[in-house]
Coordinates of C-alpha atoms in Angstrom, one line a residue:
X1 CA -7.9 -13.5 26.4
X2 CA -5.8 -16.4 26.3
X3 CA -5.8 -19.2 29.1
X4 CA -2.1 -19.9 29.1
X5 CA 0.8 -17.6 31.2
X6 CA 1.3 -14.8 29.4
X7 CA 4.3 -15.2 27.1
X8 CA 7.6 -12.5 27.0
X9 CA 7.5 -11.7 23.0
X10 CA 10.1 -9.9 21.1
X11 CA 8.6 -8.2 17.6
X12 CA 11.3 -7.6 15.1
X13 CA 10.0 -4.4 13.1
X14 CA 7.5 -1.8 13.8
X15 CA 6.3 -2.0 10.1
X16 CA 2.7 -2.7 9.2
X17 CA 3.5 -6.6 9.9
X18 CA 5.0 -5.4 13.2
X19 CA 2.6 -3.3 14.3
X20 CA 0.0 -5.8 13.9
X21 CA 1.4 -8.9 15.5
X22 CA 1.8 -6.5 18.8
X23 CA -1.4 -5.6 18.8
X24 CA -3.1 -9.2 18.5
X25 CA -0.1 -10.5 21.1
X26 CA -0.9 -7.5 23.6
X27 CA -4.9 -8.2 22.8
X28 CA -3.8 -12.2 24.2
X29 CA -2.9 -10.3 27.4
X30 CA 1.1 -11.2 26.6
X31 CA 4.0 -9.1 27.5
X32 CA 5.5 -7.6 24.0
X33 CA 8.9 -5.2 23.3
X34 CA 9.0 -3.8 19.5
X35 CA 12.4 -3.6 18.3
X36 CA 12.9 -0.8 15.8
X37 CA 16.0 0.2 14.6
X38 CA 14.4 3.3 12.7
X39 CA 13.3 6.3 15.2
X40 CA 9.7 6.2 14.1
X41 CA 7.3 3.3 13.3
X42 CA 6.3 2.7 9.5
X43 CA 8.5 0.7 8.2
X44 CA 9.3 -0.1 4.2
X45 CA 6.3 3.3 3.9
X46 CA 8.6 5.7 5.4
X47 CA 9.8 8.0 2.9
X48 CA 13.9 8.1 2.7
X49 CA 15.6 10.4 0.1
X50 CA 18.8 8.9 0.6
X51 CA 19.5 5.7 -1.1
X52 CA 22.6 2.8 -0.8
X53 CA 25.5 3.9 -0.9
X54 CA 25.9 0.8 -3.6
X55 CA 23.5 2.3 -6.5
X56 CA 22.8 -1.6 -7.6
X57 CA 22.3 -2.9 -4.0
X58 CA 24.9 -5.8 -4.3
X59 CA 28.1 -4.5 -2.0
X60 CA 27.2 -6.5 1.1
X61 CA 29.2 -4.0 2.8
X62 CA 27.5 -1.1 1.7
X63 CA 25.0 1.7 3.8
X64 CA 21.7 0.1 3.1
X65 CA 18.1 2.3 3.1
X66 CA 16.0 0.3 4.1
X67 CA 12.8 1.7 2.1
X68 CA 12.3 1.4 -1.3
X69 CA 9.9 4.0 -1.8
X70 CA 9.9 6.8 -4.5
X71 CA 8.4 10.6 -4.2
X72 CA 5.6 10.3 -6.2
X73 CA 4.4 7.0 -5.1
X74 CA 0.8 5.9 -4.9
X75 CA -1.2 3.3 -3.7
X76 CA -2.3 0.6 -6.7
X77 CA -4.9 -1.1 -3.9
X78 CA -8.0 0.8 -2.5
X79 CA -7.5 2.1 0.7
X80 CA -10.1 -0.3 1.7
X81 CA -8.7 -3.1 1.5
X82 CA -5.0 -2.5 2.9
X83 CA -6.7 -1.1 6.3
X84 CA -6.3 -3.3 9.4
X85 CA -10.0 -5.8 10.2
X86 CA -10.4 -3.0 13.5
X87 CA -9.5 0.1 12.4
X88 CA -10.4 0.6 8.9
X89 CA -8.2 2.5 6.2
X90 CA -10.4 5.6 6.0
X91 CA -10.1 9.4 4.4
X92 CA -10.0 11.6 7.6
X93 CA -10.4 15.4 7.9
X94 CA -7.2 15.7 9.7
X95 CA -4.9 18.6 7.4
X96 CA -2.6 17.5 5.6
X97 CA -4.1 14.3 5.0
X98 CA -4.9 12.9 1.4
X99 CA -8.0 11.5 1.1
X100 CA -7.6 9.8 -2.4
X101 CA -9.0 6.3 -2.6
X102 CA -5.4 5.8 -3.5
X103 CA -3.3 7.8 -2.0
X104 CA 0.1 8.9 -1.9
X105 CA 2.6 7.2 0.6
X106 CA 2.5 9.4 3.5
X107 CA -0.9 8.7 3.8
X108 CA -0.2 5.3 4.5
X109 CA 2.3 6.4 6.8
X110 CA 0.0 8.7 8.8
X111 CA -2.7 5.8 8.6
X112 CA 0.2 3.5 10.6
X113 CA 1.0 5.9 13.0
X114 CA -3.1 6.8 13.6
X115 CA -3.0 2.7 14.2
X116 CA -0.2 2.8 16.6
X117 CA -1.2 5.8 18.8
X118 CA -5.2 4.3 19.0
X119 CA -3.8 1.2 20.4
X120 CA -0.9 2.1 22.5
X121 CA 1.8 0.2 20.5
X122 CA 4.1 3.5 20.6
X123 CA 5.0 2.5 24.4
X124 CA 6.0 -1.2 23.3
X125 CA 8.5 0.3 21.0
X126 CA 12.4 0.3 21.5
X127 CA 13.4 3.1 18.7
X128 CA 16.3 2.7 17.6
X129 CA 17.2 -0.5 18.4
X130 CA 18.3 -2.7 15.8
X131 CA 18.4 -6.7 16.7
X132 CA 21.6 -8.3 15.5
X133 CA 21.3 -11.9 16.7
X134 CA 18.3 -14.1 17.4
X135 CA 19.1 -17.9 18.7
X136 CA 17.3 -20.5 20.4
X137 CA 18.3 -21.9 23.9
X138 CA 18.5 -25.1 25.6
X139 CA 15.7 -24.3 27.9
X140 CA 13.2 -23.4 24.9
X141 CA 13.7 -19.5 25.0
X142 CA 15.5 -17.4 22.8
X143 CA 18.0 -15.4 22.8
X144 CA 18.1 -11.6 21.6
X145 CA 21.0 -9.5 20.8
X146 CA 20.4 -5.7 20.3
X147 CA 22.1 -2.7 20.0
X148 CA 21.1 1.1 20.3
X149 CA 23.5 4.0 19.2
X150 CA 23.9 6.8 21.6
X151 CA 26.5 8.8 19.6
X152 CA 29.0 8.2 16.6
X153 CA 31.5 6.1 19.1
X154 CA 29.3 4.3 21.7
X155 CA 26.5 1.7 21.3
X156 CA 25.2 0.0 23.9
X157 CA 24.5 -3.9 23.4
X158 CA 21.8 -5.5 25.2
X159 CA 20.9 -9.5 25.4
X160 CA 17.8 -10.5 26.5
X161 CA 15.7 -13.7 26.8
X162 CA 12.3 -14.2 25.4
X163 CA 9.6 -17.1 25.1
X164 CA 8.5 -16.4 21.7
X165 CA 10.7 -14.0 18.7
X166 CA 8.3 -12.6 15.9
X167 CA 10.4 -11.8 12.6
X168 CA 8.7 -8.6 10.7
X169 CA 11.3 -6.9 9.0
X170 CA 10.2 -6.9 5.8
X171 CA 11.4 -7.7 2.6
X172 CA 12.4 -4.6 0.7
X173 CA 16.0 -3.9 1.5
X174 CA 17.9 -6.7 -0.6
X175 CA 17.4 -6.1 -4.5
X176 CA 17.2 -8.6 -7.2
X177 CA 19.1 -7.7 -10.0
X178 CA 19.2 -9.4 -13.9
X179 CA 21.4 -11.8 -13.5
X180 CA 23.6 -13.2 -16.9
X181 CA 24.0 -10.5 -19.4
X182 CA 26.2 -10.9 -22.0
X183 CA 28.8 -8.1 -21.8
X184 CA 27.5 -6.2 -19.1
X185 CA 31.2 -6.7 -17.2
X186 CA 32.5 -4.4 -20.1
X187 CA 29.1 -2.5 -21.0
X188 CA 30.3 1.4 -19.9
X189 CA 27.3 2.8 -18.8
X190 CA 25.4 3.5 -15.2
X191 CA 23.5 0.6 -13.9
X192 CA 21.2 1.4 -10.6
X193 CA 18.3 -0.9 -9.1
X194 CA 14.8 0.6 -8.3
X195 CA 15.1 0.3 -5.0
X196 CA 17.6 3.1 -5.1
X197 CA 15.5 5.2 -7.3
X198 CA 13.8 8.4 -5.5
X199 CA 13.1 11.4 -7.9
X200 CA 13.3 11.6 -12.0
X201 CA 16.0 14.4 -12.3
X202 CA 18.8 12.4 -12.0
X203 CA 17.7 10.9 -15.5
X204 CA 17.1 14.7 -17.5
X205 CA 18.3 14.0 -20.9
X206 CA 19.6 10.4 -20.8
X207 CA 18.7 6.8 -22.9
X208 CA 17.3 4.6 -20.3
X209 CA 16.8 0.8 -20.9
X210 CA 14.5 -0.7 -18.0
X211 CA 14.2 -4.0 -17.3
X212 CA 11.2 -5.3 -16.1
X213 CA 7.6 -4.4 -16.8
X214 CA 5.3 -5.2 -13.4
X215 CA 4.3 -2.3 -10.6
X216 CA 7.7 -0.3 -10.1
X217 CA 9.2 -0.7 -13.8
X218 CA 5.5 1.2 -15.0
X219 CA 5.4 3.6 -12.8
X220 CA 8.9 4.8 -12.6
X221 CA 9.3 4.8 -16.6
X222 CA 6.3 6.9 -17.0
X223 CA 7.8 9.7 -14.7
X224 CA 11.5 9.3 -16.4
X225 CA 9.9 9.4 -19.7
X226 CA 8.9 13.2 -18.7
X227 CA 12.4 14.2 -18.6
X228 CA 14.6 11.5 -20.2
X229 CA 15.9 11.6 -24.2
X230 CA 14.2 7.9 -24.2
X231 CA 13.0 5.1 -22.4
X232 CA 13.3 1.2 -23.6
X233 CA 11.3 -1.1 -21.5
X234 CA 12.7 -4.8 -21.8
X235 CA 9.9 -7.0 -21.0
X236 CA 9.6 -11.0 -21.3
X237 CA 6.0 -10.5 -21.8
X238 CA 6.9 -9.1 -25.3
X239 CA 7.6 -11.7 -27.9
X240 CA 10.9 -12.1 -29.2
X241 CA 10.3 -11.2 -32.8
X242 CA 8.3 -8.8 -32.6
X243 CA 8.7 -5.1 -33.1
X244 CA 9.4 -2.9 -30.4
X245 CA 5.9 -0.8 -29.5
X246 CA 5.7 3.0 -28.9
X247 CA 3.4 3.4 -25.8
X248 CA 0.6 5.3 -25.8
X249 CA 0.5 8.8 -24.9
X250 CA 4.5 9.0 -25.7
X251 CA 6.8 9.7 -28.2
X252 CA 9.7 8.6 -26.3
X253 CA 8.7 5.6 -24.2
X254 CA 9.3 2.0 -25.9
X255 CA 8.7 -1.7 -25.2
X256 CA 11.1 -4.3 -26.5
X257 CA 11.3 -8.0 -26.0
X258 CA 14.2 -9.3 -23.5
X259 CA 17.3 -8.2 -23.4
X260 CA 20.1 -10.5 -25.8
X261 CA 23.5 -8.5 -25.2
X262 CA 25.3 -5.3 -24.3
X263 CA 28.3 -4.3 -25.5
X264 CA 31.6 -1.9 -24.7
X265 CA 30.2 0.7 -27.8
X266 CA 27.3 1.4 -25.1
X267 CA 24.5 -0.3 -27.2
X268 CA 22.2 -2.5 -26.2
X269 CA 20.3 -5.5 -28.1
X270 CA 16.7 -6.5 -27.4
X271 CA 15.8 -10.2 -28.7
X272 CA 13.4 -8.3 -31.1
X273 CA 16.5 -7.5 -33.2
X274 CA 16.6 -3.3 -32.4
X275 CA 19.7 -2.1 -31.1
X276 CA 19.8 1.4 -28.7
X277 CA 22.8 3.5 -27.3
X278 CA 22.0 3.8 -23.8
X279 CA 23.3 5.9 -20.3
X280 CA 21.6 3.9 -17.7
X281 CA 20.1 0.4 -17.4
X282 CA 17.7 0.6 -14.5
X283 CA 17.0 -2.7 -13.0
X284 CA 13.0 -2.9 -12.0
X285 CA 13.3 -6.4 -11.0
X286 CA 12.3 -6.8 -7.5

């Protein structure tokens, strides 16, 4: 345990980050509150259905989700090594439990809240608090503005000072979208970011051009492929002159270079020189 006073510590996020720095802070023997503006701990791995009320994520005044997590997600790490140093990431025989070596989300999930509960973090935690200013103070504290909602018309707004203000609220919640396409102003199709994407349904018997080719762009275009009319993967990994590549295992899934242009007709040009009619451009860009 540490030498020094103990110190009055505000945590910003009961995510995995969150979690974590309360339990080595409370370990140091220091006084810690968890701010959570969610009414369970988790974080970015709790599952959320609904999604922004802005399908591309770029109305700053829009209802924001804060997880970007969709149904059939799974783990692309071991379980072993995305487990905390002293309590290990391990297939339990509690039901409902998936004991995959990657699982599905919830399991992560049930894994956090198994973390909490062993190490009494759920009593540090202000649920449904969300922290809307922090500021530093003449006399070397800081300042902390919260606010809790206790019904559609009230919320009560609490300041309080603290020595130390741990920031762990992810980074999840604010897309990055493809930025300078020619004639997307005018292009008359859907555009929606991955971060607002949840289930394939939504894309039964529609074109879909996605942009982007790392984790989220792979998995999601796999699953659309299952119900979509097509799918055309724009990818700077693929040259720009050469043909577009049917993926394995699919008659409908492609992989073109980068995008060139879009136009008001609905089409779509790849840098490889192929030209598609699309419905949706998904943006898997991070």
């Amino acid at each position: 345990m540490s030498q020094n006073p103990p110190k009055n510590v505000a945590v910003i996020g009961a995510g995995p980050a969150g979690l974590v720095a309360a339990r080595e802070l409370q370990r140091e023997g220091h006084n810690v509150v968890v701010f959570e503006r969610e009414n369970q701990v988790g974080g970015t791995w709790i599952y959320n259905p609904a999604t922004d009320s802005d399908p591309m994520g770029v109305d700053p005044s829009r209802k924001i989700v804060h997880s970007s997590l969709y149904s059939p997600l799974r783990i692309n790490l071991p379980r072993e090594i995305m487990g905390f140093r002293d309590y290990p990431f391990v297939a339990t025989k509690k039901p409902d439990r998936d004991p995959r070596r990657f699982p599905g989300h919830k399991e992560v999930l049930d894994y956090l809240n198994d973390f909490a509960v062993e190490f009494g973090l759920i009593e540090l935690v202000r649920f449904g608090n969300e922290v809307g200013y922090v500021g530093f103070l003449e006399d070397g504290k800081w300042k902390v503005c919260s606010r809790k909602r206790e019904s559609d018309d009230v919320v009560f707004v609490n300041e309080e000072e603290y020595d130390a203000v741990v920031i762990c609220n992810g980074c999840h919640t604010q897309p990055r979208i493809a930025d300078d396409i020619p004639g997307i102003e005018v292009w008359p199709g859907k555009q929606i970011h991955s971060h607002n994407y949840r289930i394939p349904e939504p894309f039964r018997d529609q074109v879909i051009v996605v942009i982007g080719n790392a984790a989220s762009a792979i998995d999601i275009s796999r699953e659309i492929a299952k119900v979509s009319k097509a799918v055309h993967i724009s990818s700077r990994s693929a040259l720009s002159g050469s043909t577009p590549k049917k993926q394995n295992g699919y008659e409908n899934l492609w992989l073109h270079s980068m995008l060139e242009a879009v136009g008001i007709d609905g089409g779509v040009n790849f840098q490889d020189g192929s030209k598609v009619y699309a419905d949706i451009i998904l943006h898997c860009t991070g």
